[in-house]
Amino acid sequence: VIAAGESAGALGGFLSGSGSTIACLALAEGAELQAIGSAMQNAYQVIGRSRLIFSEADNGGARTVELGG
């Protein structure tokens, strides 16, 4: 699944936990990002069903949040 994502343009991938999450990282957007996700899902199809989630990194760094109260 990771190799499929990388072949479609992802920078790399990893398993999270015991494999319940398979993720790839990419700088892509739009159709190219969708193609990476589709390639991963197609590769996983032989095992079972999957769910595709796109997420963005928060590169803002650590910050203090004041709670009202």
PDB file of C-alpha atoms in Angstrom:
ATOM      1  CA  VAL A   1       0.000   0.000   0.000  1.00  0.00           C
ATOM      2  CA  ILE A   2       2.832   2.367   0.874  1.00  0.00           C
ATOM      3  CA  ALA A   3       4.694   1.441  -2.313  1.00  0.00           C
ATOM      4  CA  ALA A   4       1.540   2.205  -4.314  1.00  0.00           C
ATOM      5  CA  GLY A   5       1.310   5.637  -2.685  1.00  0.00           C
ATOM      6  CA  GLU A   6       4.972   6.330  -3.375  1.00  0.00           C
ATOM      7  CA  SER A   7       4.628   5.201  -6.994  1.00  0.00           C
ATOM      8  CA  ALA A   8       1.749   7.666  -7.362  1.00  0.00           C
ATOM      9  CA  GLY A   9       3.838  10.565  -6.006  1.00  0.00           C
ATOM     10  CA  ALA A  10       3.912  10.368  -2.195  1.00  0.00           C
ATOM     11  CA  LEU A  11       7.191  11.244  -0.478  1.00  0.00           C
ATOM     12  CA  GLY A  12       6.973   8.203   1.782  1.00  0.00           C
ATOM     13  CA  GLY A  13       4.673   6.307   4.084  1.00  0.00           C
ATOM     14  CA  PHE A  14       4.365   4.521   7.413  1.00  0.00           C
ATOM     15  CA  LEU A  15       2.198   2.289   9.587  1.00  0.00           C
ATOM     16  CA  SER A  16       0.661   3.668  12.752  1.00  0.00           C
ATOM     17  CA  GLY A  17       0.055   1.389  15.696  1.00  0.00           C
ATOM     18  CA  SER A  18      -0.243  -2.258  14.701  1.00  0.00           C
ATOM     19  CA  GLY A  19      -1.173  -1.351  11.150  1.00  0.00           C
ATOM     20  CA  SER A  20      -4.656  -0.007  11.732  1.00  0.00           C
ATOM     21  CA  THR A  21      -3.512   3.171   9.973  1.00  0.00           C
ATOM     22  CA  ILE A  22      -1.418   3.309   6.823  1.00  0.00           C
ATOM     23  CA  ALA A  23      -0.356   6.828   5.890  1.00  0.00           C
ATOM     24  CA  CYS A  24       1.638   8.521   3.161  1.00  0.00           C
ATOM     25  CA  LEU A  25       3.032  12.052   3.157  1.00  0.00           C
ATOM     26  CA  ALA A  26       2.892  14.248   0.089  1.00  0.00           C
ATOM     27  CA  LEU A  27       3.343  17.841  -0.991  1.00  0.00           C
ATOM     28  CA  ALA A  28       0.684  17.311  -3.666  1.00  0.00           C
ATOM     29  CA  GLU A  29      -2.719  18.980  -3.867  1.00  0.00           C
ATOM     30  CA  GLY A  30      -5.936  18.420  -5.782  1.00  0.00           C
ATOM     31  CA  ALA A  31      -6.030  15.703  -8.433  1.00  0.00           C
ATOM     32  CA  GLU A  32      -2.450  14.557  -7.738  1.00  0.00           C
ATOM     33  CA  LEU A  33      -3.270  14.056  -4.053  1.00  0.00           C
ATOM     34  CA  GLN A  34      -6.467  12.192  -4.964  1.00  0.00           C
ATOM     35  CA  ALA A  35      -4.428   9.934  -7.284  1.00  0.00           C
ATOM     36  CA  ILE A  36      -2.123   8.999  -4.395  1.00  0.00           C
ATOM     37  CA  GLY A  37      -5.102   8.127  -2.208  1.00  0.00           C
ATOM     38  CA  SER A  38      -6.764   6.128  -4.974  1.00  0.00           C
ATOM     39  CA  ALA A  39      -3.562   4.166  -5.622  1.00  0.00           C
ATOM     40  CA  MET A  40      -3.332   3.283  -1.927  1.00  0.00           C
ATOM     41  CA  GLN A  41      -6.976   2.217  -1.763  1.00  0.00           C
ATOM     42  CA  ASN A  42      -6.646   0.115  -4.915  1.00  0.00           C
ATOM     43  CA  ALA A  43      -3.630  -1.661  -3.418  1.00  0.00           C
ATOM     44  CA  TYR A  44      -5.522  -2.343  -0.169  1.00  0.00           C
ATOM     45  CA  GLN A  45      -8.605  -3.692  -1.981  1.00  0.00           C
ATOM     46  CA  VAL A  46      -7.145  -7.207  -2.036  1.00  0.00           C
ATOM     47  CA  ILE A  47      -7.226  -7.185   1.794  1.00  0.00           C
ATOM     48  CA  GLY A  48     -10.522  -5.467   2.493  1.00  0.00           C
ATOM     49  CA  ARG A  49     -12.368  -2.203   2.798  1.00  0.00           C
ATOM     50  CA  SER A  50     -10.638   1.070   3.605  1.00  0.00           C
ATOM     51  CA  ARG A  51     -11.409   4.681   4.390  1.00  0.00           C
ATOM     52  CA  LEU A  52      -9.501   7.586   2.867  1.00  0.00           C
ATOM     53  CA  ILE A  53      -8.800  10.703   4.945  1.00  0.00           C
ATOM     54  CA  PHE A  54      -6.831  13.756   3.777  1.00  0.00           C
ATOM     55  CA  SER A  55      -5.223  15.917   6.449  1.00  0.00           C
ATOM     56  CA  GLU A  56      -2.893  18.924   6.543  1.00  0.00           C
ATOM     57  CA  ALA A  57       0.104  19.436   8.799  1.00  0.00           C
ATOM     58  CA  ASP A  58      -0.025  22.351  11.216  1.00  0.00           C
ATOM     59  CA  ASN A  59       3.391  23.952  10.837  1.00  0.00           C
ATOM     60  CA  GLY A  60       2.653  26.810  13.231  1.00  0.00           C
ATOM     61  CA  GLY A  61       4.691  25.266  16.043  1.00  0.00           C
ATOM     62  CA  ALA A  62       3.926  25.287  19.753  1.00  0.00           C
ATOM     63  CA  ARG A  63       1.852  28.149  21.107  1.00  0.00           C
ATOM     64  CA  THR A  64       0.097  29.120  24.317  1.00  0.00           C
ATOM     65  CA  VAL A  65      -3.670  29.033  24.344  1.00  0.00           C
ATOM     66  CA  GLU A  66      -5.474  30.945  27.060  1.00  0.00           C
ATOM     67  CA  LEU A  67      -8.790  29.503  28.127  1.00  0.00           C
ATOM     68  CA  GLY A  68     -11.561  31.842  29.189  1.00  0.00           C
ATOM     69  CA  GLY A  69     -12.833  31.314  32.665  1.00  0.00           C
TER      70      GLY A  69
END
